[in-house]
Short mmCIF file of C-alpha atoms and ligand atoms in Angstrom, two decimals:
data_model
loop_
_atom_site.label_atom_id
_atom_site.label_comp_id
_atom_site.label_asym_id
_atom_site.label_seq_id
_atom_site.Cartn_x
_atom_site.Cartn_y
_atom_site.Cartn_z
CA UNK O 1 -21.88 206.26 54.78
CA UNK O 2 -24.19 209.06 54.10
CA UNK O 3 -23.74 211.45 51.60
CA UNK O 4 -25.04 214.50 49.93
CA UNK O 5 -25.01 216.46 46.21
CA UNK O 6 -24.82 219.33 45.79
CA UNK O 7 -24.33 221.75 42.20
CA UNK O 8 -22.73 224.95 41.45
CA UNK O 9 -24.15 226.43 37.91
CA UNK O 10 -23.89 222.96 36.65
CA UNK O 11 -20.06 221.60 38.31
CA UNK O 12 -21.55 218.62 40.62
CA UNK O 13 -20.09 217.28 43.82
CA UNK O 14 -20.05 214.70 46.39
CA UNK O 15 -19.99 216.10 49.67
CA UNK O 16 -19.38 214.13 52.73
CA UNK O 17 -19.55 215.15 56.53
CA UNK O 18 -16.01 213.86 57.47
CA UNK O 19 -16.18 215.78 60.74
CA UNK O 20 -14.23 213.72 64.21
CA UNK O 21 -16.31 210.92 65.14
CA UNK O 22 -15.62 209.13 68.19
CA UNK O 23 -15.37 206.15 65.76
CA UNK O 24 -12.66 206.93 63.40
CA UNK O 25 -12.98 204.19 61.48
CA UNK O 26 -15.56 205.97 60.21
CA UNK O 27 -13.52 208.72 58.69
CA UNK O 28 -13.63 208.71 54.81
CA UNK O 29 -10.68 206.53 53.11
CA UNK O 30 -8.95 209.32 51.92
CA UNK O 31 -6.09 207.43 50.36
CA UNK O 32 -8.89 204.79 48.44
CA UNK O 33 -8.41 206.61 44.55
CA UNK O 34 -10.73 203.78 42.90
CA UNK O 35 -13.48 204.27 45.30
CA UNK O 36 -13.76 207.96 44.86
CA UNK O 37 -13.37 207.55 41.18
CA UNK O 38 -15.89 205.09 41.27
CA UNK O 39 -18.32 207.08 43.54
CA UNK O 40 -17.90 209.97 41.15
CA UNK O 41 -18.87 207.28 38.07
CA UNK O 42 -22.05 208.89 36.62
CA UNK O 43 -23.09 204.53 35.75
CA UNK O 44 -21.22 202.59 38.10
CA UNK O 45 -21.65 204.96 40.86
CA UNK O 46 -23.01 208.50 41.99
CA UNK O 47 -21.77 210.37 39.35
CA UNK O 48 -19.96 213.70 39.91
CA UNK O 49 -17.12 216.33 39.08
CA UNK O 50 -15.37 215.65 42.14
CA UNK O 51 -15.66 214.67 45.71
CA UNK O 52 -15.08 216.83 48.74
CA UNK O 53 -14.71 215.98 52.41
CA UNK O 54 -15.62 218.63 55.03
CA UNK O 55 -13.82 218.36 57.82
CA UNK O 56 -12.79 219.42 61.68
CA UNK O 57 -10.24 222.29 62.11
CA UNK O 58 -8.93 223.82 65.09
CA UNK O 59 -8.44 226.88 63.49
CA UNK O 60 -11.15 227.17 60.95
CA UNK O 61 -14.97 226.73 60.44
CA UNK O 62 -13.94 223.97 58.83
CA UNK O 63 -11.39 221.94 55.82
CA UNK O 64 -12.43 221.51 52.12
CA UNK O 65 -10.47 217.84 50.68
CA UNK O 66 -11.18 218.52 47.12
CA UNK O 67 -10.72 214.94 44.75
CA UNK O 68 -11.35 215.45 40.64
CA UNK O 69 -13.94 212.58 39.44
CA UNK O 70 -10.30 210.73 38.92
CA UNK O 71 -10.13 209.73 42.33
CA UNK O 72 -6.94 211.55 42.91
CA UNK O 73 -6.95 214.94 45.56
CA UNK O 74 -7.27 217.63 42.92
CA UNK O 75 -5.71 221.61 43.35
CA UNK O 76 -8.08 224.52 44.53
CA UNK O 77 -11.85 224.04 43.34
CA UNK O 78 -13.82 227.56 43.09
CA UNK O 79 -17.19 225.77 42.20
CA UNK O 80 -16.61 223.04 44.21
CA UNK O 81 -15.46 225.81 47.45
CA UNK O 82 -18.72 227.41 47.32
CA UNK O 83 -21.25 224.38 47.58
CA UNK O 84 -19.28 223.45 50.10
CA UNK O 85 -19.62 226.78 52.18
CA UNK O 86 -23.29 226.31 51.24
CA UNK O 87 -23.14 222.88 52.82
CA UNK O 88 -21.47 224.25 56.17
CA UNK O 89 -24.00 226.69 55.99
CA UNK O 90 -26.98 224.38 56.17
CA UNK O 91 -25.03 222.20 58.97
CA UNK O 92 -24.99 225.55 60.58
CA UNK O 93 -21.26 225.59 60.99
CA UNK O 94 -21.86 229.20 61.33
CA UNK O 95 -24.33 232.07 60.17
CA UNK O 96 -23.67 234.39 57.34
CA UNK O 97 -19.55 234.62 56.72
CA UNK O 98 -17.19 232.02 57.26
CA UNK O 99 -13.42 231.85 57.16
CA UNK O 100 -12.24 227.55 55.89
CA UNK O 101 -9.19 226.44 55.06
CA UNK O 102 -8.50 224.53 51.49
CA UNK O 103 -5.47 223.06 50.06
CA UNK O 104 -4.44 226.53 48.34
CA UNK O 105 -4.93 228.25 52.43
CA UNK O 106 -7.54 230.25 53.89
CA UNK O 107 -10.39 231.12 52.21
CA UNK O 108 -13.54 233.94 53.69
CA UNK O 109 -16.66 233.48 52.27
CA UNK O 110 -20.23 235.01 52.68
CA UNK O 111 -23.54 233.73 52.05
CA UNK O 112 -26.92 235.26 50.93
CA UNK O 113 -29.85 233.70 49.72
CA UNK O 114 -29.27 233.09 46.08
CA UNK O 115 -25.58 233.64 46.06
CA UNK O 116 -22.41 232.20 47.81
CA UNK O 117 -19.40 235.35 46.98
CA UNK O 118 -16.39 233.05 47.78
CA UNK O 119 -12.81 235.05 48.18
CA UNK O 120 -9.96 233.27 46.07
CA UNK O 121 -6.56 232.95 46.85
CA UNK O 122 -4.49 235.88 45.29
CA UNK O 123 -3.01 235.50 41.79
CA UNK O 124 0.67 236.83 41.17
CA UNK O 125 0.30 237.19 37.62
CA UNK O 126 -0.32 235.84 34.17
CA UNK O 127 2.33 234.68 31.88
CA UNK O 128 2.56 233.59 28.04
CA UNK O 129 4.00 229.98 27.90
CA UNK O 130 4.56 228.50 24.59
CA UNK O 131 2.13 231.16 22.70
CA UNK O 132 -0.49 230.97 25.64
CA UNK O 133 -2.03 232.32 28.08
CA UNK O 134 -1.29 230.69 32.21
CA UNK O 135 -2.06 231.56 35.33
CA UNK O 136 -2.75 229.88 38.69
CA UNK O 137 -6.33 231.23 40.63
CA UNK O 138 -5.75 228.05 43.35
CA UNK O 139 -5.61 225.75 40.06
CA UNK O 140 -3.62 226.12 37.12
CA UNK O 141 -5.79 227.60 33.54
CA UNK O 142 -5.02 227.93 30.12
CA UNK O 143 -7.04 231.38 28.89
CA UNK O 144 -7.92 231.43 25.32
CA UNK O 145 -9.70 234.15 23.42
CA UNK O 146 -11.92 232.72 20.46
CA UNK O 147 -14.66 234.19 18.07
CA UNK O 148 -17.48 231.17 17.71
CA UNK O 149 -17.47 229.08 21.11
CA UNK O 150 -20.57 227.55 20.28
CA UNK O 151 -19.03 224.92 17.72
CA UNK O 152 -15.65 224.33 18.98
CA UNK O 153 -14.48 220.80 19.93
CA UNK O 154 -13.93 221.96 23.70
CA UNK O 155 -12.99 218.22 24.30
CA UNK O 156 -10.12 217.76 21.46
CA UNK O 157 -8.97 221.20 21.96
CA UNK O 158 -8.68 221.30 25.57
CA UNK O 159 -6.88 217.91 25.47
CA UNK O 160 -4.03 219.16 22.97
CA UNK O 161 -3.27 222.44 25.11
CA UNK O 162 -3.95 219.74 28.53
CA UNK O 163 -1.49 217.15 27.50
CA UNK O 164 1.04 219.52 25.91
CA UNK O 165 4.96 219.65 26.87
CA UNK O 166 4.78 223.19 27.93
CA UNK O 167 2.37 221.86 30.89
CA UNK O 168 4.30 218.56 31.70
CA UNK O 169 4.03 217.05 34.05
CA UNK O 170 1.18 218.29 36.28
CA UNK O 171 -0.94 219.18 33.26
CA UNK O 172 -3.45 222.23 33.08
CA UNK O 173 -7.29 222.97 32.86
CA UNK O 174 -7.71 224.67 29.56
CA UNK O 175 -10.76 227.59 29.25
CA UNK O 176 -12.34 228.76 25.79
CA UNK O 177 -13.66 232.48 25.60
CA UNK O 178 -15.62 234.27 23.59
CA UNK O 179 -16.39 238.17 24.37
CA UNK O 180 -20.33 238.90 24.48
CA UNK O 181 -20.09 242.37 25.81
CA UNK O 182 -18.35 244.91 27.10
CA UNK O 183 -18.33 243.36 30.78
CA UNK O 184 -19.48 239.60 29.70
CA UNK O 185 -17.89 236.90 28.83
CA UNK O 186 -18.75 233.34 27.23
CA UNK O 187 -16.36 230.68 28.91
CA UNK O 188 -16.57 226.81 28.24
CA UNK O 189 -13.42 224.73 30.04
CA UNK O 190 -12.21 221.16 29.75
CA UNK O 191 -11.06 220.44 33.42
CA UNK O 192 -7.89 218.59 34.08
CA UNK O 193 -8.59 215.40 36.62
CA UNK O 194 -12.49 214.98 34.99
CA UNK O 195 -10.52 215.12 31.46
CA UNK O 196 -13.54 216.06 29.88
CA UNK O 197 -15.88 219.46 29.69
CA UNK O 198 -17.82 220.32 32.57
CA UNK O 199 -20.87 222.74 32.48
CA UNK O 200 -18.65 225.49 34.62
CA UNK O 201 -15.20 225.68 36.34
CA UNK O 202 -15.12 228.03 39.04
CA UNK O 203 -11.25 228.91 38.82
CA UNK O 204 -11.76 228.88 35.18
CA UNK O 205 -14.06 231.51 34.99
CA UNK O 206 -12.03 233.60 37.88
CA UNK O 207 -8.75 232.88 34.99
CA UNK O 208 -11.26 234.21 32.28
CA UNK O 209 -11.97 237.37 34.14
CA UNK O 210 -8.51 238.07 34.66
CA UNK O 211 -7.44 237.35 31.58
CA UNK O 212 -10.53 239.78 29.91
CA UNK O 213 -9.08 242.80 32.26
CA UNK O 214 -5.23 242.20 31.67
CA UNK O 215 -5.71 241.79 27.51
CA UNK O 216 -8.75 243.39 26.96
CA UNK O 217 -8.99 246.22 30.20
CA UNK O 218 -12.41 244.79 31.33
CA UNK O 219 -13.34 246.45 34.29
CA UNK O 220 -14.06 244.27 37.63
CA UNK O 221 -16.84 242.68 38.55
CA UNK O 222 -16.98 240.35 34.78
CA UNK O 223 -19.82 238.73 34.27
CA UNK O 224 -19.54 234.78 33.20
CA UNK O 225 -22.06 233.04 31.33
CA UNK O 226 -21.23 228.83 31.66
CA UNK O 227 -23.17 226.27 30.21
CA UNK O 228 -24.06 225.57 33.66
CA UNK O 229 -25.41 229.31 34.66
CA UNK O 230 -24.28 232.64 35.04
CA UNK O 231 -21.34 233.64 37.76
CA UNK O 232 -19.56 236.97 38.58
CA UNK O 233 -16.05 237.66 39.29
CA UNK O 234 -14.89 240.72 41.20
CA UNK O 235 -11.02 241.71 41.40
CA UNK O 236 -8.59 244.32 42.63
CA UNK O 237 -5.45 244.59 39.54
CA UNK O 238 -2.53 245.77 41.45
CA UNK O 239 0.34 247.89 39.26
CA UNK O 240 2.85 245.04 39.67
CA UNK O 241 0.17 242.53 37.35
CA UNK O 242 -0.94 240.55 40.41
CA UNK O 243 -4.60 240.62 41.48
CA UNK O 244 -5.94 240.79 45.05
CA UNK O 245 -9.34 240.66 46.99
CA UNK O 246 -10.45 238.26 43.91
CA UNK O 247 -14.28 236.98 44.41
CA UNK O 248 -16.11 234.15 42.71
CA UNK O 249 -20.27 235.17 43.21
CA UNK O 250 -22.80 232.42 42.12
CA UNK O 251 -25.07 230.00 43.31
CA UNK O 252 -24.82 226.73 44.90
CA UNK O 253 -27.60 224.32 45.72
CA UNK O 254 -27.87 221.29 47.10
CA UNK O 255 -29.77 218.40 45.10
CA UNK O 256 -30.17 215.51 46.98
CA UNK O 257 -28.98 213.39 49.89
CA UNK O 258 -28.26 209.51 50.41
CA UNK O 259 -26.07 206.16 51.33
CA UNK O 260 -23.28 205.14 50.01
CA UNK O 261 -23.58 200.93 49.44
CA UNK O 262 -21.09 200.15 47.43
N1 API M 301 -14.04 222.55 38.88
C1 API M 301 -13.04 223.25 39.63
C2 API M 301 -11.67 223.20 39.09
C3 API M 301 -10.94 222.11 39.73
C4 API M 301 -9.54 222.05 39.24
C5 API M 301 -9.25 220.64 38.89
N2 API M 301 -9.82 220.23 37.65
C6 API M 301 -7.75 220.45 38.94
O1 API M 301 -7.06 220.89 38.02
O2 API M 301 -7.27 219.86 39.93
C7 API M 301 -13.46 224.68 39.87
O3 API M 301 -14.65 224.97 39.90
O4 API M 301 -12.60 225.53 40.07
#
């Protein structure tokens, strides 16, 4: 089985071509947890965030099957939606915008040379459970403001808020933020289903940004800088508190391709 990698500012994926085959025995064992996990393995096997299948849709470009390095299918992935639009792009699934459907619904995206501007699923709102900030941007975020990023303990932080009552029992993805500017923000995230920190959560971020303009009136687009690179995120707030026409803008680039033999 033939694979390929591919990176968004620094959140790494497995992506496989599980298009129709006349063989379908050859489709991907989607149901198989411990072999995604341990493809995702960064010694026992590939090593990635997650694993995504691309696959046929009658109605659509194409599907994104998003799995967190856990093995198990994971919500919406931002990063993980635009390398995969990048990938459909060089299979030349079509030319410069592109409409796919993910487990959160439809999703348009458009592609330029450096950057893949990926449309997210509209957010109703953001809520304060148990003294913090929640909302859902296709996965569910903690947003917390802090003054000195740099030295927190992302891992045993994140894991408190992650595995906290309030979040029982699906759990949450838990982002840090510090302010760097008037539109930029500083956002470090312990993801939910990789249970550790990766270098950049795409819905994260998009949470962040959201977050920065409801608390703090930052004005759309917000720039993000990850410890995987630098992303924007563009955003209509409606009067009601919900946000529409919401855009995650970065890069995506593929890093290498090969066979599976395990
Ligand atoms: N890395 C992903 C987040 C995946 C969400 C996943 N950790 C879950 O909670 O299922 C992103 O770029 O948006």
């Amino acid at each position: 089985m033939n694979f390929v990698k591919y990176q968004g500012t620094g959140n790494d994926f497995i992506l496989i071509d599980d298009r129709d085959t006349p063989d379908r025995a050859a489709a991907f064992p989607v149901a198989d947890q411990p072999f995604v996990e341990k493809l995702c393995h960064r010694r026992f096997g590939i090593g990635a965030d997650g694993l995504i299948l691309l696959q046929n849709d009658p109605d659509y470009d194409f599907k994104m099957i998003y799995f967190n390095a856990d093995g198990a299918e994971g919500s919406m992935c931002g990063n993980g939606g635009r390398c995969i639009v990048r990938f459909a792009h060089d299979l030349g699934l079509f030319t410069a915008e592109t409409r796919f459907l993910a487990v959160d619904g439809e999703h348009k995206a458009a592609v330029s040379e450096n950057d893949i501007s990926l449309g997210m699923s509209d957010v109703s709102g953001i809520e304060e459970r148990n003294g913090l900030t929640f909302l859902n941007t296709g996965s569910p975020h903690v947003v917390r403001f802090v003054d000195d990023l740099e030295s927190l303990d992302v891992v045993a932080e994140g894991q408190a808020i992650r595995y906290s009552d309030a979040f029982q029992p699906g759990g949450t993805n838990v982002n840090f933020v510090q302010v760097i500017g008037s539109d930029t923000l500083f956002v470090r995230t312990y993801e939910r289903g990789v249970e550790d920190e990766t270098y950049s959560c795409g819905t994260g971020v998009t949470a962040a940004a959201l977050v920065a303009h409801h608390q703090l009136n930052m004005s759309s687009p917000v720039s993000i800088q990850t410890l995987g690179g630098n992303l924007k995120v563009s955003f209509e707030a409606q009067v009601d508190g919900s946000f529409s026409d919401v855009h995650l803008i970065g890069p995506a680039k593929r890093v290498f391709a090969g066979t599976i033999t395990i």
